[in-house]
PDB file of N, CA and C in Angstrom:
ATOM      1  N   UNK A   1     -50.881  15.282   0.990  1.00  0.00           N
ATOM      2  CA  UNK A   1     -49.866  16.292   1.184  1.00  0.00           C
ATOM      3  C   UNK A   1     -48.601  15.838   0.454  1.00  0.00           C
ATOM      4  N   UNK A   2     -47.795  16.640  -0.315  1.00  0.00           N
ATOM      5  CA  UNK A   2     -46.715  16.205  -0.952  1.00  0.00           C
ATOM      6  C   UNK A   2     -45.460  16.567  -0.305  1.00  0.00           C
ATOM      7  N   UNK A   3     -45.977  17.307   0.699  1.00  0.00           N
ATOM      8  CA  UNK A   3     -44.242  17.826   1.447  1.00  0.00           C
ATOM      9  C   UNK A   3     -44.747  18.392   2.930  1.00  0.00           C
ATOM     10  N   UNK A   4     -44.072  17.804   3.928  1.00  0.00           N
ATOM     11  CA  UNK A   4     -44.230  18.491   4.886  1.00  0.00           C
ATOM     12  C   UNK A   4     -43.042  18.539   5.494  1.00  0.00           C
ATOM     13  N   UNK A   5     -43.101  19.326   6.520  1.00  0.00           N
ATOM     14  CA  UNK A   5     -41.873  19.745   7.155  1.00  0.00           C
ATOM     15  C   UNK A   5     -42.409  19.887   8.992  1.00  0.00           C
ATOM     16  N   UNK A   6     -41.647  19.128   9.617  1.00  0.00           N
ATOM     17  CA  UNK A   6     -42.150  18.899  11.198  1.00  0.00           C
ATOM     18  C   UNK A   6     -41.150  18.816  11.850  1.00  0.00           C
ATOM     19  N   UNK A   7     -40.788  19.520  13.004  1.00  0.00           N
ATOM     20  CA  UNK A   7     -40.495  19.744  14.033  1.00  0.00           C
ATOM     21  C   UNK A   7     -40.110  18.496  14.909  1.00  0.00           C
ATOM     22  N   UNK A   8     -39.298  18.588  15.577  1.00  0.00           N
ATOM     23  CA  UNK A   8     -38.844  17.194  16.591  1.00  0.00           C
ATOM     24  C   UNK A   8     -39.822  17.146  17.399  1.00  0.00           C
ATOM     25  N   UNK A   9     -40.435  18.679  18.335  1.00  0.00           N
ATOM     26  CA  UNK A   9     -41.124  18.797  19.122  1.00  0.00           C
ATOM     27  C   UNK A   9     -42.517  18.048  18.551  1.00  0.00           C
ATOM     28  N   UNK A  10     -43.337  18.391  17.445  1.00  0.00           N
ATOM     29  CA  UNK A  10     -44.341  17.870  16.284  1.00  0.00           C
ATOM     30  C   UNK A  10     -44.204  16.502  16.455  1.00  0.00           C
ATOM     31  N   UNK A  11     -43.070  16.217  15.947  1.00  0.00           N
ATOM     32  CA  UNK A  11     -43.083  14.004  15.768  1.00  0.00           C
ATOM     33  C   UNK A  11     -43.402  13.840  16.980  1.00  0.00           C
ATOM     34  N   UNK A  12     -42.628  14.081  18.022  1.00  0.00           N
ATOM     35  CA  UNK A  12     -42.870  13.427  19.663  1.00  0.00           C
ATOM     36  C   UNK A  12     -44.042  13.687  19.896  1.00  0.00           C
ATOM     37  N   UNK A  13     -45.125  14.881  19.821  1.00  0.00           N
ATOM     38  CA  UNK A  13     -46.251  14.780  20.034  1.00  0.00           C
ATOM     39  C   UNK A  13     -47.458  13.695  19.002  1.00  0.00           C
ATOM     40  N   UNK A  14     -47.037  13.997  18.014  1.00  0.00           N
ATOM     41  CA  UNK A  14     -47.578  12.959  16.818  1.00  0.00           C
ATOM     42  C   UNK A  14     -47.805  10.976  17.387  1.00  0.00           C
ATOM     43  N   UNK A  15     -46.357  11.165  18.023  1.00  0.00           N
ATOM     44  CA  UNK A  15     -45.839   9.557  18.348  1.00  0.00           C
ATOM     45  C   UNK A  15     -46.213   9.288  19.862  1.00  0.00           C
ATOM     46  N   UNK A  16     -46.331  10.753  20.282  1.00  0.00           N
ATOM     47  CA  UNK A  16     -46.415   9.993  21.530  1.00  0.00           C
ATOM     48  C   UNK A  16     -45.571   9.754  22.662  1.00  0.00           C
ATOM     49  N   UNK A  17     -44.170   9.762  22.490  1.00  0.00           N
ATOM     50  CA  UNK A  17     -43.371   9.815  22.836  1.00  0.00           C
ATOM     51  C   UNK A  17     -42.144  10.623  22.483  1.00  0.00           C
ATOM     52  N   UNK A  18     -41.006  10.184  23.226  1.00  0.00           N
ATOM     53  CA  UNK A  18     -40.171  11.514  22.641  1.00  0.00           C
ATOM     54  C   UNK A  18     -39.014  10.333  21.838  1.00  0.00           C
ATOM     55  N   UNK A  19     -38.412  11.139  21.012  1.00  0.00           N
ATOM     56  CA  UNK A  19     -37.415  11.011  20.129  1.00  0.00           C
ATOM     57  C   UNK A  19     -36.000  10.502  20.825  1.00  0.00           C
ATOM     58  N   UNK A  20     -35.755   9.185  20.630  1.00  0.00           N
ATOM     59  CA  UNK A  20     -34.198   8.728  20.594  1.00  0.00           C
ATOM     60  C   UNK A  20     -33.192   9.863  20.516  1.00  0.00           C
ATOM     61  N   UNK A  21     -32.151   9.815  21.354  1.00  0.00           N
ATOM     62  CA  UNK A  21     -30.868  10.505  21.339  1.00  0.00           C
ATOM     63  C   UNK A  21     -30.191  11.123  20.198  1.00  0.00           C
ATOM     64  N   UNK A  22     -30.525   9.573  19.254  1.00  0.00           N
ATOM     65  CA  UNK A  22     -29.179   9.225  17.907  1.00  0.00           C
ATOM     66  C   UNK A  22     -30.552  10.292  16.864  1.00  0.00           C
ATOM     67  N   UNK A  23     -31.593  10.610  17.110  1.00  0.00           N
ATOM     68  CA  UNK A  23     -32.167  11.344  15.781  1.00  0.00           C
ATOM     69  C   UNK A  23     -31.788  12.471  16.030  1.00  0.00           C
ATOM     70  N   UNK A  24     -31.250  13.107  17.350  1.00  0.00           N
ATOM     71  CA  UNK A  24     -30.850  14.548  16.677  1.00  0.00           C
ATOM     72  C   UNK A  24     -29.345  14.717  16.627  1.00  0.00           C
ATOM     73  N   UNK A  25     -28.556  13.373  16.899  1.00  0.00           N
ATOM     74  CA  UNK A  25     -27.197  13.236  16.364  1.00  0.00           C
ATOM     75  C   UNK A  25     -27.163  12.683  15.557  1.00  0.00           C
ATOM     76  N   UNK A  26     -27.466  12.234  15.153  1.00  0.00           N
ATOM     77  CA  UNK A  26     -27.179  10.938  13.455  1.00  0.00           C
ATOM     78  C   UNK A  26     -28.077  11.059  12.641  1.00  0.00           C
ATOM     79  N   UNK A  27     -27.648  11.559  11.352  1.00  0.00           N
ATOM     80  CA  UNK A  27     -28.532  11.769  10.216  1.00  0.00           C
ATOM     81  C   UNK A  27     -28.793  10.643   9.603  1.00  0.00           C
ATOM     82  N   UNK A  28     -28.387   9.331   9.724  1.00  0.00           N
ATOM     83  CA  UNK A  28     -28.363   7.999   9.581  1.00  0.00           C
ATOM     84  C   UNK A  28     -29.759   7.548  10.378  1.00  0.00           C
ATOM     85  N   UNK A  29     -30.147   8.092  11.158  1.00  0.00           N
ATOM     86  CA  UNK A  29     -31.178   7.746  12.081  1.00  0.00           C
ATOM     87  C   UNK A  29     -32.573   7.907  10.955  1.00  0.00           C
ATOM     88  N   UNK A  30     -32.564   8.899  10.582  1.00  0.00           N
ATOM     89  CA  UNK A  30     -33.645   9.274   9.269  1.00  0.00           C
ATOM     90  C   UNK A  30     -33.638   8.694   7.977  1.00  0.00           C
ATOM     91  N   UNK A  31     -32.535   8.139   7.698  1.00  0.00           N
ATOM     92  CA  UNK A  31     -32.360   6.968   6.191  1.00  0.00           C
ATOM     93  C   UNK A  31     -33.651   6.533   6.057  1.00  0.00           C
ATOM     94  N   UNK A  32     -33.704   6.553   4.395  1.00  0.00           N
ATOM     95  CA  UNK A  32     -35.067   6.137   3.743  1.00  0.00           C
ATOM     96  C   UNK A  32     -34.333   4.702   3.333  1.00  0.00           C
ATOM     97  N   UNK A  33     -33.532   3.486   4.448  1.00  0.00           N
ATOM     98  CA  UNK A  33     -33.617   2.402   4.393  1.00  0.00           C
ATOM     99  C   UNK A  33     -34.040   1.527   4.949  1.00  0.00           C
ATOM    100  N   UNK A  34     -35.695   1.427   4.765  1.00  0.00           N
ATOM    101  CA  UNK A  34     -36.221   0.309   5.742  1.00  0.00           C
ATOM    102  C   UNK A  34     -36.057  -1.239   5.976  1.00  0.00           C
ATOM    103  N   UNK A  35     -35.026  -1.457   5.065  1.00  0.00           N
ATOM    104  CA  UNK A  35     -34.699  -2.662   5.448  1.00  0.00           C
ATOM    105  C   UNK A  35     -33.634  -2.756   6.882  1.00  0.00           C
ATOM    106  N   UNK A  36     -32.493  -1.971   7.015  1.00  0.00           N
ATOM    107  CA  UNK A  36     -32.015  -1.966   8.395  1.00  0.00           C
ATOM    108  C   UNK A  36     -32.670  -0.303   9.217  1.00  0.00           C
ATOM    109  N   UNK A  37     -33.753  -0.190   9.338  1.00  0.00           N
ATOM    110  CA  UNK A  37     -34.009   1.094  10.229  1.00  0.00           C
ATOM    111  C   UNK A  37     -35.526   0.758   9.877  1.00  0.00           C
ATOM    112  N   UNK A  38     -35.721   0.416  11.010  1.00  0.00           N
ATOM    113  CA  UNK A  38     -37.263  -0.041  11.324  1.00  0.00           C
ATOM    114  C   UNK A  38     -38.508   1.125  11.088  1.00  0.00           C
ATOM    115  N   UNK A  39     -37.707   2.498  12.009  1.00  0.00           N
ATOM    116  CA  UNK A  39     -38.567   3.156  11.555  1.00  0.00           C
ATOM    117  C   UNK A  39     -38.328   4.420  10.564  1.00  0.00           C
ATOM    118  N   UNK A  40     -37.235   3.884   9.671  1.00  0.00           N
ATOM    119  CA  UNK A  40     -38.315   4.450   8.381  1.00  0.00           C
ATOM    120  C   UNK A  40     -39.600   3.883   7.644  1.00  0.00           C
ATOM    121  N   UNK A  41     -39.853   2.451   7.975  1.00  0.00           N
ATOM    122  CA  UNK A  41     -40.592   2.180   7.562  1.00  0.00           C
ATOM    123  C   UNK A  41     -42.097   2.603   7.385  1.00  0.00           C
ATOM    124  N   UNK A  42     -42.139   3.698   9.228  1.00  0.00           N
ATOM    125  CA  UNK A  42     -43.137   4.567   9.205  1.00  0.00           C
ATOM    126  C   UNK A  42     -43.380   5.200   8.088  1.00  0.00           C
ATOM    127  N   UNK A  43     -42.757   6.002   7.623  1.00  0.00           N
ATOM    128  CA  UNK A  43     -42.624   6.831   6.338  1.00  0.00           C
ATOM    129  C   UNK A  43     -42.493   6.245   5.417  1.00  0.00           C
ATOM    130  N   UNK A  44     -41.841   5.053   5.274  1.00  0.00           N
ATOM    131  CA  UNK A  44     -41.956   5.049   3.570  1.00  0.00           C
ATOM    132  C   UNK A  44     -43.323   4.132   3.456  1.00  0.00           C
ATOM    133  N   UNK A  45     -43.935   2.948   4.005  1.00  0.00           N
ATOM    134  CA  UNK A  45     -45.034   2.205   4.280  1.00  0.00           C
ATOM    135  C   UNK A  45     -46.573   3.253   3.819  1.00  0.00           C
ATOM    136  N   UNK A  46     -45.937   5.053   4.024  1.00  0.00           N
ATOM    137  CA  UNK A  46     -47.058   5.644   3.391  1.00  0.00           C
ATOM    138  C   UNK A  46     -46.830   6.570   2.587  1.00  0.00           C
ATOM    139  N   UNK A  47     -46.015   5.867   1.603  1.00  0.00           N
ATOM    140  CA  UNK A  47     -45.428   6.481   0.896  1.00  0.00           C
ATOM    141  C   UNK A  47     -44.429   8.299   0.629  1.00  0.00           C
ATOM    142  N   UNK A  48     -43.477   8.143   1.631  1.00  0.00           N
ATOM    143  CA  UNK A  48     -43.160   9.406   1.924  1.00  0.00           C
ATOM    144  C   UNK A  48     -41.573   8.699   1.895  1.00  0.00           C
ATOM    145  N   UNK A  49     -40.509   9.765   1.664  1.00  0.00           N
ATOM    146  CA  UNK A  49     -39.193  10.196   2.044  1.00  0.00           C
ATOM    147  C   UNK A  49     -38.855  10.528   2.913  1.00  0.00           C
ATOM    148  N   UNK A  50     -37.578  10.844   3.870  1.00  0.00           N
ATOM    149  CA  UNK A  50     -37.269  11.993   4.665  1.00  0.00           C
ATOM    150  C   UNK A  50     -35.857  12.977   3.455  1.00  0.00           C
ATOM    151  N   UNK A  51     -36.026  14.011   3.925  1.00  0.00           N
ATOM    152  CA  UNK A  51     -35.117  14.778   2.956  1.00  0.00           C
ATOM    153  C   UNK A  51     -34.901  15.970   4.484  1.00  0.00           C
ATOM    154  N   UNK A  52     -34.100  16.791   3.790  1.00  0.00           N
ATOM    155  CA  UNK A  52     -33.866  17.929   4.527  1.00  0.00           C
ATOM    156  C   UNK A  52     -33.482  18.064   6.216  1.00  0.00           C
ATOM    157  N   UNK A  53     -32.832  17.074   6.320  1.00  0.00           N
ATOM    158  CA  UNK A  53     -32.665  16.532   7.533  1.00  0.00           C
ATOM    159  C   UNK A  53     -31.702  17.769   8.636  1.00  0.00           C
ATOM    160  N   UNK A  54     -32.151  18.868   9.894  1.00  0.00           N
ATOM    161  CA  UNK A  54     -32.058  19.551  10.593  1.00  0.00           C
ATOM    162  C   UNK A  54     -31.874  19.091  11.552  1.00  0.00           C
ATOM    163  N   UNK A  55     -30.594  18.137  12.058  1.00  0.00           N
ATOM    164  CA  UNK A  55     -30.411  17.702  13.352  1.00  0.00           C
ATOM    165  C   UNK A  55     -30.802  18.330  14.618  1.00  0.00           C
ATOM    166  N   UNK A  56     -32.104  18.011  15.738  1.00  0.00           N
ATOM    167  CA  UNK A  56     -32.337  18.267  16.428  1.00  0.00           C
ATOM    168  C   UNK A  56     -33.282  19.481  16.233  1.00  0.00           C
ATOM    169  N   UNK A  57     -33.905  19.986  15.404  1.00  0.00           N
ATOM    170  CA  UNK A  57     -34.562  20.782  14.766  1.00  0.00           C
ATOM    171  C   UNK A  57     -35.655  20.449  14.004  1.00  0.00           C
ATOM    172  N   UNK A  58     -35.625  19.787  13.057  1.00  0.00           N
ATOM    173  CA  UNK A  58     -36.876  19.712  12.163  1.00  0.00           C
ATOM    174  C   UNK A  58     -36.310  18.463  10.841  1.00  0.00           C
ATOM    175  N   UNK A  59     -37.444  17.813  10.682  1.00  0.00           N
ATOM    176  CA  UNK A  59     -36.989  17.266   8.951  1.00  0.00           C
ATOM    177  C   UNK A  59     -38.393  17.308   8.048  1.00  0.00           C
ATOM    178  N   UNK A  60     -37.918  17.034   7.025  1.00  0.00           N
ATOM    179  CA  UNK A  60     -38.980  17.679   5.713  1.00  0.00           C
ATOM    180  C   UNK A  60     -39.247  15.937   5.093  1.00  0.00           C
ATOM    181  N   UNK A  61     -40.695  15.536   4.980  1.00  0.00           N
ATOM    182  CA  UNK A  61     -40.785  14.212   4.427  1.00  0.00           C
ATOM    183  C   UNK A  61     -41.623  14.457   3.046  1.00  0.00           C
ATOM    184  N   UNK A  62     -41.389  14.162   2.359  1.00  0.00           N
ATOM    185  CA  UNK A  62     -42.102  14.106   1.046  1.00  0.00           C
ATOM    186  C   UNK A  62     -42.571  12.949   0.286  1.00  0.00           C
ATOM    187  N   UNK A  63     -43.271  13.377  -0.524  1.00  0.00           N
ATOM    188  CA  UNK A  63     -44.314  12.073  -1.146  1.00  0.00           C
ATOM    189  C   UNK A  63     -43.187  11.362  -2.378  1.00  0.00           C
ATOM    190  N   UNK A  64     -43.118  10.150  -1.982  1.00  0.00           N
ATOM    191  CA  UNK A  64     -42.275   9.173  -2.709  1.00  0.00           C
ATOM    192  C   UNK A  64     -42.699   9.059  -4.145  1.00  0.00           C
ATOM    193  N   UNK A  65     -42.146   9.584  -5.080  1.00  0.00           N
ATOM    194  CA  UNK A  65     -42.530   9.487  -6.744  1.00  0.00           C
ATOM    195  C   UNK A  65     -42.093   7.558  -7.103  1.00  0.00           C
ATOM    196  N   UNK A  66     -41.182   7.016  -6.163  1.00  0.00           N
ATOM    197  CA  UNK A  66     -40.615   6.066  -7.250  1.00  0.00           C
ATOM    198  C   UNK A  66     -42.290   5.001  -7.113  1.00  0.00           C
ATOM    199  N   UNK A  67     -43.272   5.015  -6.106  1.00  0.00           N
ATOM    200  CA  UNK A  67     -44.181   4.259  -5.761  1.00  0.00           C
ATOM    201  C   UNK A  67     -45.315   4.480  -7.242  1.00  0.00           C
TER     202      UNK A  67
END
């Protein structure tokens, strides 16, 4: 898949759990920097982005070209 787009409600079921406070206040929470934000590493580890970031709503992850 090169782009998807998921729902807060979607990840928490995906994960299992529900979503931290700071992801639907802090767009910092979604940074494609896995060196300090552990879990982007989810995403970028399979080769994906986050982009389009919808606080408390939805974000859009896409397939990482620089890999």
């Amino acid at each position: 898949v090169e782009e998807i787009t998921l729902s807060y409600d979607e990840i928490e079921r995906i994960i299992g759990d529900t979503l931290p406070t700071t992801a639907s206040k802090k767009s910092e929470w979604w940074s494609n920097n896995d060196k300090s934000h552990t879990q982007s590493a989810a995403w970028s580890d399979v080769g994906y982005k986050s982009t389009n970031i919808k606080l408390g709503e939805s974000i859009t992850f896409i397939k990482n070209r620089e890999n």
